[in-house]
Structures are given as structure tokens and as C-alpha cells.
Tab-separated table of C-alpha atoms and ligand atoms in Angstrom:
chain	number	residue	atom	x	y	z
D	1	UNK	CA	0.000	0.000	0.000
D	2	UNK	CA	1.703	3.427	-1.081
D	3	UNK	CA	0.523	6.534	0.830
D	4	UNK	CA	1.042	10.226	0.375
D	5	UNK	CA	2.794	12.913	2.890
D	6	UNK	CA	1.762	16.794	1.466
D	7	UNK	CA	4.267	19.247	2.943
D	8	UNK	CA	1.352	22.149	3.328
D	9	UNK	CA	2.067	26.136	3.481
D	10	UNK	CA	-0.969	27.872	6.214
D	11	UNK	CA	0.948	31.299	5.048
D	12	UNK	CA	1.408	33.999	7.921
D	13	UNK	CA	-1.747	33.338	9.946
D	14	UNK	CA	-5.286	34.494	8.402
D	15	UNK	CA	-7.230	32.087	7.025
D	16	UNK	CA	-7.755	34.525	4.263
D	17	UNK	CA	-3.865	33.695	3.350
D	18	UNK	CA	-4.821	30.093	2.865
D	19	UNK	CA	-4.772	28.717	-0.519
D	20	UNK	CA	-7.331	27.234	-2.307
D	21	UNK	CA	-4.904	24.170	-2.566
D	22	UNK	CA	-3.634	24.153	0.759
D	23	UNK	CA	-7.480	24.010	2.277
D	24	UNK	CA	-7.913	21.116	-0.065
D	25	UNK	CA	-4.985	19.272	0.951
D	26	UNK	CA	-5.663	19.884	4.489
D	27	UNK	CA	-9.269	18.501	3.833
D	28	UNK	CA	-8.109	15.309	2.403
D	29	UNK	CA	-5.453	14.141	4.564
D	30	UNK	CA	-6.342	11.367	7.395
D	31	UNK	CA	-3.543	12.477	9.845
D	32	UNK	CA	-2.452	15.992	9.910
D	33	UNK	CA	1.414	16.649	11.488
D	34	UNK	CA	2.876	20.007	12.741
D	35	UNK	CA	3.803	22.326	15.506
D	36	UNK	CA	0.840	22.198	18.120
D	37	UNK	CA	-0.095	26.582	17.240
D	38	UNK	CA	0.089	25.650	13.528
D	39	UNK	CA	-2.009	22.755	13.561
D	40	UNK	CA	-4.452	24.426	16.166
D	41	UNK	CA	-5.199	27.303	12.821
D	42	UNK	CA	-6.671	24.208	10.947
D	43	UNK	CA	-10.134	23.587	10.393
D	44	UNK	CA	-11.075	20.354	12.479
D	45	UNK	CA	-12.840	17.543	10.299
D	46	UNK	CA	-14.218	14.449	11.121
D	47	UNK	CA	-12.414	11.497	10.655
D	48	UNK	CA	-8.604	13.124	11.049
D	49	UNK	CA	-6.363	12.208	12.956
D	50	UNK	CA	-3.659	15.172	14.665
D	51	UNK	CA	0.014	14.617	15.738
D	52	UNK	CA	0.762	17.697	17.090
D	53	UNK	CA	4.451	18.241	18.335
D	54	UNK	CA	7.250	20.932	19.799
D	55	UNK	CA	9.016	23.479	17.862
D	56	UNK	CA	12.327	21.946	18.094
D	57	UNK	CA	11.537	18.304	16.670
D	58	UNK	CA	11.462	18.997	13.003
D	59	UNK	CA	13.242	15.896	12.092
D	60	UNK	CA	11.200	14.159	14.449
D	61	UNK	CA	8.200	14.956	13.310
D	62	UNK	CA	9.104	14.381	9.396
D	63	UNK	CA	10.392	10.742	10.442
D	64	UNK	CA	6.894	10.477	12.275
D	65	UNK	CA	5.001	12.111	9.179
D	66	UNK	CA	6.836	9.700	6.690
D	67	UNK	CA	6.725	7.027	8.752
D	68	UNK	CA	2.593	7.029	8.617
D	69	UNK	CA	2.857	7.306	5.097
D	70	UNK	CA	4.613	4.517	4.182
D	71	UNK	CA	1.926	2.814	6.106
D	72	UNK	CA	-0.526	3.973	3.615
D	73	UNK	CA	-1.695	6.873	4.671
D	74	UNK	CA	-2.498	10.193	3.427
D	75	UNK	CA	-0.324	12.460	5.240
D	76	UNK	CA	0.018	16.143	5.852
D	77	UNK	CA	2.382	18.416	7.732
D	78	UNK	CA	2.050	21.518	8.246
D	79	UNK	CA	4.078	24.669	8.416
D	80	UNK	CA	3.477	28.723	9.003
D	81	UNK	CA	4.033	30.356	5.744
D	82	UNK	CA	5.857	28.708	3.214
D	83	UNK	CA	6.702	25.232	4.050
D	84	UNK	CA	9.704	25.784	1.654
D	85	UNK	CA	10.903	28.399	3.902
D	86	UNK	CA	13.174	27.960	7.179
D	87	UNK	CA	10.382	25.207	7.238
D	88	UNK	CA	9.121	21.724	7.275
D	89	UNK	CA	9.689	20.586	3.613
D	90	UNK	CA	13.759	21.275	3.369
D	91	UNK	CA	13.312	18.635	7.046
D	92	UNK	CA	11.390	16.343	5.065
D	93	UNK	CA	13.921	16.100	1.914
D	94	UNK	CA	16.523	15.300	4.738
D	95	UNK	CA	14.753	12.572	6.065
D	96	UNK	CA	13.765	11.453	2.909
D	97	UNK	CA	17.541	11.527	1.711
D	98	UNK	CA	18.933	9.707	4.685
D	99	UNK	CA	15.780	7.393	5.762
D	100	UNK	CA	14.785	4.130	4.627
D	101	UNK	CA	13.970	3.174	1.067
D	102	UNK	CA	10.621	3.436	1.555
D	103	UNK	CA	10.290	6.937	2.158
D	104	UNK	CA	12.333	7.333	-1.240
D	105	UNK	CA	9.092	5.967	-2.870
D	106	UNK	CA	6.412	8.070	-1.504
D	107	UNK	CA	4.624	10.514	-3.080
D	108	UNK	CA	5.664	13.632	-1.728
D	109	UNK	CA	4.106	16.888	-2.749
D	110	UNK	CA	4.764	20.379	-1.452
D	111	UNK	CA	1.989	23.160	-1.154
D	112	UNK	CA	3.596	26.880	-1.142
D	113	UNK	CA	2.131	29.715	0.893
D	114	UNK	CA	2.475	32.941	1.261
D	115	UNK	CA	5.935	33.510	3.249
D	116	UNK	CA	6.312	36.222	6.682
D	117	UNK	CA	8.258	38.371	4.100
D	118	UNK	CA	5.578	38.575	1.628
D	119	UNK	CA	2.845	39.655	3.967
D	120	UNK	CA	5.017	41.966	5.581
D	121	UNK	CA	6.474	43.719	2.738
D	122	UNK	CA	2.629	43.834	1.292
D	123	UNK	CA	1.766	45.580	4.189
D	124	UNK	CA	4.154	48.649	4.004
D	125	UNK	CA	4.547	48.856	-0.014
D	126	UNK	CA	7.284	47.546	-1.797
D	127	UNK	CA	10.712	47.101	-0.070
D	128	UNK	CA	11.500	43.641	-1.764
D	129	UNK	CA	10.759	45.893	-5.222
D	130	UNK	CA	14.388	44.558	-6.534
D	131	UNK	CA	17.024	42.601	-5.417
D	132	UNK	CA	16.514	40.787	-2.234
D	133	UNK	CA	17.667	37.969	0.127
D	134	UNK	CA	16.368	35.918	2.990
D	135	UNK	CA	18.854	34.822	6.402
D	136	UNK	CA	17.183	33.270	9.593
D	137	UNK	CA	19.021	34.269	12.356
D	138	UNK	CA	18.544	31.488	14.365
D	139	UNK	CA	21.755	29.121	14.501
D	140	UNK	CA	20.538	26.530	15.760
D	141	UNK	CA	21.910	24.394	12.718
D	142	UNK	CA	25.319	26.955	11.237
D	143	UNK	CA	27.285	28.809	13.575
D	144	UNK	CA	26.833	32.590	14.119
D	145	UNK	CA	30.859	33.392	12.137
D	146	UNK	CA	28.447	32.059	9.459
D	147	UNK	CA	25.380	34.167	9.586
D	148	UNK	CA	28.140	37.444	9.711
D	149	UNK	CA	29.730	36.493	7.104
D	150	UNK	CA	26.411	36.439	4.945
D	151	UNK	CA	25.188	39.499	6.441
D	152	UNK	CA	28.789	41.376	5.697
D	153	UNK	CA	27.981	39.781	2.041
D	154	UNK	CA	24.334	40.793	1.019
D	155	UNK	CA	24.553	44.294	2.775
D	156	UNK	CA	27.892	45.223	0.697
D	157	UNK	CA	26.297	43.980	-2.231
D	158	UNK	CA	23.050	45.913	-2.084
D	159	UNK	CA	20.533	43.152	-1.276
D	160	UNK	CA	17.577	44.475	0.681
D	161	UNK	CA	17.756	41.673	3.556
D	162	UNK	CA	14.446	39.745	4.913
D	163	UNK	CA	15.875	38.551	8.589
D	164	UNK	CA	14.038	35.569	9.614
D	165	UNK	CA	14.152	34.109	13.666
D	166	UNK	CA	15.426	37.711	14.098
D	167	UNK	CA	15.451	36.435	17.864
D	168	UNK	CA	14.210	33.548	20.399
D	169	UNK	CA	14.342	33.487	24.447
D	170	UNK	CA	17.429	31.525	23.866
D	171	UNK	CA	19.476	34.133	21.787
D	172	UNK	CA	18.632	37.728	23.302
D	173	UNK	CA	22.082	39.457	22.198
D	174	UNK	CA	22.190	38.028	18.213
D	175	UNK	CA	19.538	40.703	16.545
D	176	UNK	CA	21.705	43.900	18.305
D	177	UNK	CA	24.886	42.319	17.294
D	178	UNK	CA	22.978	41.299	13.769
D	179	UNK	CA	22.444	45.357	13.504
D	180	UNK	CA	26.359	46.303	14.433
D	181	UNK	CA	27.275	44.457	11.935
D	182	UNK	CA	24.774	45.872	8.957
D	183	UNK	CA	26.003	49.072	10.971
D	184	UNK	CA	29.478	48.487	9.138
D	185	UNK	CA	27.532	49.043	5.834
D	186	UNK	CA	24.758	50.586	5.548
D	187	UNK	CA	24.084	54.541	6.129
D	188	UNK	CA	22.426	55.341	9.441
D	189	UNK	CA	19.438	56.336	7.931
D	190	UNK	CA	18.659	52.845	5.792
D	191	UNK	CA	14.946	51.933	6.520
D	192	UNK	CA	13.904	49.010	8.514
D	193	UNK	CA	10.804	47.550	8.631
D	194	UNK	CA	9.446	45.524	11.725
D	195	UNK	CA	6.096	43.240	10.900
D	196	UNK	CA	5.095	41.543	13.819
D	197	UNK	CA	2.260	39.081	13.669
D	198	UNK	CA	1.499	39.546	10.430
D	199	UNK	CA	-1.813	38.708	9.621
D	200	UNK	CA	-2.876	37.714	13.428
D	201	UNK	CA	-4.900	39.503	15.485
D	202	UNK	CA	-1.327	41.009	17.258
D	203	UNK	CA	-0.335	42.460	14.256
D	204	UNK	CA	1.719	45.533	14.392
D	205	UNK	CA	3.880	47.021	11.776
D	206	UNK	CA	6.577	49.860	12.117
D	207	UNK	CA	9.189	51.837	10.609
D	208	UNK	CA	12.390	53.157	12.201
D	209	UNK	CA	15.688	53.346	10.628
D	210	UNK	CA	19.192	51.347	10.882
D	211	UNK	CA	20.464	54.083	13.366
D	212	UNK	CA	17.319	53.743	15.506
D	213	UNK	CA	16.643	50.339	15.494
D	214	UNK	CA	17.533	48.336	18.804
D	215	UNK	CA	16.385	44.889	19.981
D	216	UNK	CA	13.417	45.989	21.762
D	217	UNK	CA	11.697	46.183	18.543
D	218	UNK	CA	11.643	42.483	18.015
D	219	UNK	CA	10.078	39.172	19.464
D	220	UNK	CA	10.413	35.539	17.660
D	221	UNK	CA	7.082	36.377	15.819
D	222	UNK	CA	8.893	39.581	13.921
D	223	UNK	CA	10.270	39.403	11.027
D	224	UNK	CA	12.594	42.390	9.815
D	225	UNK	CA	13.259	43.896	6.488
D	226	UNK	CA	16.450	45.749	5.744
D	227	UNK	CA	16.292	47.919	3.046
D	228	UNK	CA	19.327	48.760	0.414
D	229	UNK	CA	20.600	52.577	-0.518
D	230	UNK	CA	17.618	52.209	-3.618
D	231	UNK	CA	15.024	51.768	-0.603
D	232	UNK	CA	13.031	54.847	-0.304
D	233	UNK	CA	10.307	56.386	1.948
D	234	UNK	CA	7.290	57.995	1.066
D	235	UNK	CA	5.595	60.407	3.337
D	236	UNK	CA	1.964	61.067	3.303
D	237	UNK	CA	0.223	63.337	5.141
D	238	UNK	CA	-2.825	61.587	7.001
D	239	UNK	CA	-1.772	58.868	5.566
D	240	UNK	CA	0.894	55.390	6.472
D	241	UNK	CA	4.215	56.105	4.816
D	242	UNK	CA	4.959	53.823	1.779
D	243	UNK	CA	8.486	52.288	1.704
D	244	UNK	CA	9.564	50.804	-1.230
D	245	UNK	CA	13.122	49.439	-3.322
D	246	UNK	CA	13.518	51.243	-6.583
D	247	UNK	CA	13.564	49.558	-9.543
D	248	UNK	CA	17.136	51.329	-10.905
D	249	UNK	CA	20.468	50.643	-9.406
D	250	UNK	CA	24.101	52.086	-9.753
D	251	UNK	CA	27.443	50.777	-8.541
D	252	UNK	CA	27.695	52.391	-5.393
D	253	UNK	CA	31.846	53.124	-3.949
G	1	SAH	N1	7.967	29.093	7.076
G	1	SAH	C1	7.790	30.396	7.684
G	1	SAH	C2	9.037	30.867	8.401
G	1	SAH	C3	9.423	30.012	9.597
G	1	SAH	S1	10.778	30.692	10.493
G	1	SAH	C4	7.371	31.392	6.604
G	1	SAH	O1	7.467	31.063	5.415
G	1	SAH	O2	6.948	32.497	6.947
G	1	SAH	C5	9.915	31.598	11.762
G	1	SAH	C6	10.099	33.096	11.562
G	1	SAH	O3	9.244	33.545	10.507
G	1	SAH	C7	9.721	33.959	12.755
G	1	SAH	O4	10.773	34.056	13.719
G	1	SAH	C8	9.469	35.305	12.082
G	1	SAH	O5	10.697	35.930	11.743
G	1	SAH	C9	8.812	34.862	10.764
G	1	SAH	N2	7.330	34.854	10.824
G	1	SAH	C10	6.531	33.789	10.732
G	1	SAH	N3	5.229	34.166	10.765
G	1	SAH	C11	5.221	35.522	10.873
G	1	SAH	C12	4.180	36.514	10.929
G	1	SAH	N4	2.891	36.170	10.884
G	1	SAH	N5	4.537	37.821	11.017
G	1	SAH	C13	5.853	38.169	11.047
G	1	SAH	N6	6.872	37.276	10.979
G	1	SAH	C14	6.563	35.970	10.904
């Protein structure tokens, strides 16, 4: 008997940023998999089974998920945002590389959603207009000379920079020493954008600049965009400013 394990995107948190495909490969599965907050966003229906788990046990839980599978059954897991991002699927192409041969014959399918940088960025304008990157902060899994090194690399060459896990109760000090170090580059006055909670009922969405910026402006459910010298601010009276990355670009000294 051959099941199926569907690596499923819920996107930032409204249901209204669930796919069409998503909600019908969440209504099809028997046993649904995930982090106990991300399952607890999706819809109960009769007849499904739920395997929620902690955080931390992403390997864990993709064994677990593929496991069931190659019992027969039709699978999901589920992750916040894009399961292709900082997320479950990458966990579930490592089991499925180093696991048992019957994993390898599974059909697997992934289900993008709409990423924390999307729904942020949509929310302020445009900063991810042109050229752009994405680094989690979080090293749990590559050492923080590592995460410097790549910060030192995308701010000198002009990427506007999404931070991901800009921080977590176990790593107060990395997002201030994350800044220093874009401090090296960057003019004082480069935009930053904090979206917190995007699309939950938390939300909360501000603007301050590289000079300003200091930890306090971020939690583990922040996500932080770093604009480029091309990212510019629009003032409106009355009105939210509009921040976005122009579309031209020079070589900059
Ligand atoms: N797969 C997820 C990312 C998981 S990493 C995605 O595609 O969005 C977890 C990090 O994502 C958090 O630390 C935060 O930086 C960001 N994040 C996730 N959901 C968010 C939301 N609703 N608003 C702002 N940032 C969010």
C-alpha cells in the first residue's frame, strides 16, 4: 500500500492567506502533522487524525510524518508560511535523503504559501521591489561566524535583507549584534521595517531606521526587512508612509 505525505504552506496566519490548494490538501489528509499553534489554525474535520508536536523536533516529526505514510496513509504536515521556507519541507527532503527506502518511494508533494516576508512587505509597499535575500538568524543548525559572514555579504552587495528568527528566548544578544554588523555598511538612515504578527490579530507594523533600530523592537514572531541605498520612503500626510526598493540601481563606492 503506497501513501502520500503533502508538505502544506498555512501562510502567515489568516485564514484569508490560505490557498485554495492548501485548504484542499488539508481537507483530504487522514492524519495531519505540525507544531501544536500551527495545527491548532486548521479547520477540524471528522475522521482526522492530529500529531501535534514541539518546535524543536522537526526531524522528528518528518520521520513520524513519513513514517505514517509509508503505512498507507495520506499524510500532511504543516508549516506557518511557506513550508519551503526555514520550514518543514527542506526537514522532510533530509529525512527522505537519509531514511529508509521506503520513504524514497512516496509521493511527496509540497503546497507553497504565502511567506512572513511577503505579507510583511505587502503591508508597508514595496521594499523587496528589486534585489533581495532571505537569512534566519537562528543558529541553531550553522554557527553565528556564518550568519556574519552572509550578512557582511548581502549588505555590501546591495541586497535588501528579509531577517528571519530575528530572535528567540534563547538568543537575546544576536539581533543587536545582527544590527552592528549591517552598521558596518549601511548609512544610518537605511529603513527598517518591523512586521510583527502579520496577519494575526497582534499584528503591528513599524518603521524606524538602521540608526534607531535596537532589539526591543523584536520578538520571535517579527520578522525584519532591511532595506538597500535604492530603498526609499514615502511620506503622506494623514496617511501610512509607503516604503519601497527602486527599480534602478548604480554601482555604489
Ligand atoms: N515558514 C515560515 C518561516 C518560519 S521561520 C514562513 O514562510 O513564513 C519563523 C520566523 O518567521 C519567525 O521568527 C518570524 O521571523 C517569521 N514569521 C513567521 N510568521 C510571521 C508573521 N505572521 N509575522 C511576522 N513574521 C513571521
Amino acid at each position: 500500500m503506497s501513501g502520500t505525505l503533502t508538505v502544506v504552506g498555512l501562510g502567515p496566519g489568516d485564514p484569508r492567506y490560505l490557498t485554495p490548494e492548501a485548504d484542499t490538501a488539508l481537507a483530504s489528509a487522514q492524519a495531519l502533522y505540525g507544531y501544536g499553534p500551527y495545527l491548532d489554525r486548521v479547520a477540524v474535520r471528522a475522521g482526522q487524525s492530529r500529531h501535534p508536536s514541539d518546535n524543536r523536533e522537526e526531524y522528528a516529526r518528518a520521520a513520524a510524518a513519513l513514517d505514517h505514510a509509508a503505512r498507507g496513509g495520506k499524510v500532511a504536515i504543516v508549516s506557518g508560511g511557506d513550508p519551503g521556507v526555514f520550514a518543514m519541507a527542506a526537514a522532510v527532503c533530509e529525512a527522505i535523503e537519509t531514511g529508509p527506502a521506503a520513504w524514497r518511494a512516496l509521493d511527496v508533494a509540497v503546497v507553497p504559501g504565502i511567506t512572513a516576508m511577503l505579507a510583511v512587505a505587502a503591508r508597508i509597499g514595496a521594499p523587496l521591489g528589486h534585489d533581495f535575500c532571505a537569512v534566519s538568524l537562528s543558529d541553531n543548525l550553522k554557527p553565528w561566524e556564518l550568519i556574519e559572514r552572509r550578512l557582511d555579504a548581502a549588505a555590501s552587495a546591495g541586497f535588501v535583507i528579509a531577517l528571519y528568527n530575528p530572535v528567540s528566548r534563547a538568543r537575546p544578544w544576536q539581533f543587536s549584534n545582527a544590527l552592528s554588523r549591517l552598521r558596518r555598511h549601511l548609512p544610518p538612515s537605511t529603513p527598517l521595517v518591523f512586521g510583527h504578527a502579520v496577519g494575526r490579530p497582534d499584528e503591528h507594523v513599524e518603521l524606524t531606521t538602521l540608526e534607531a533600530a535596537d532589539g526591543k523592537n523584536t520578538d520571535m514572531a517579527t520578522l525584519v526587512i532591511v532595506g538597500s541605498r535604492e530603498t526609499r520612503v514615502i511620506s503622506r500626510s494623514g496617511r501610512p508612509p509607503l516604503v519601497y526598493t527602486q527599480r534602478a540601481a548604480e554601482v555604489s563606492a
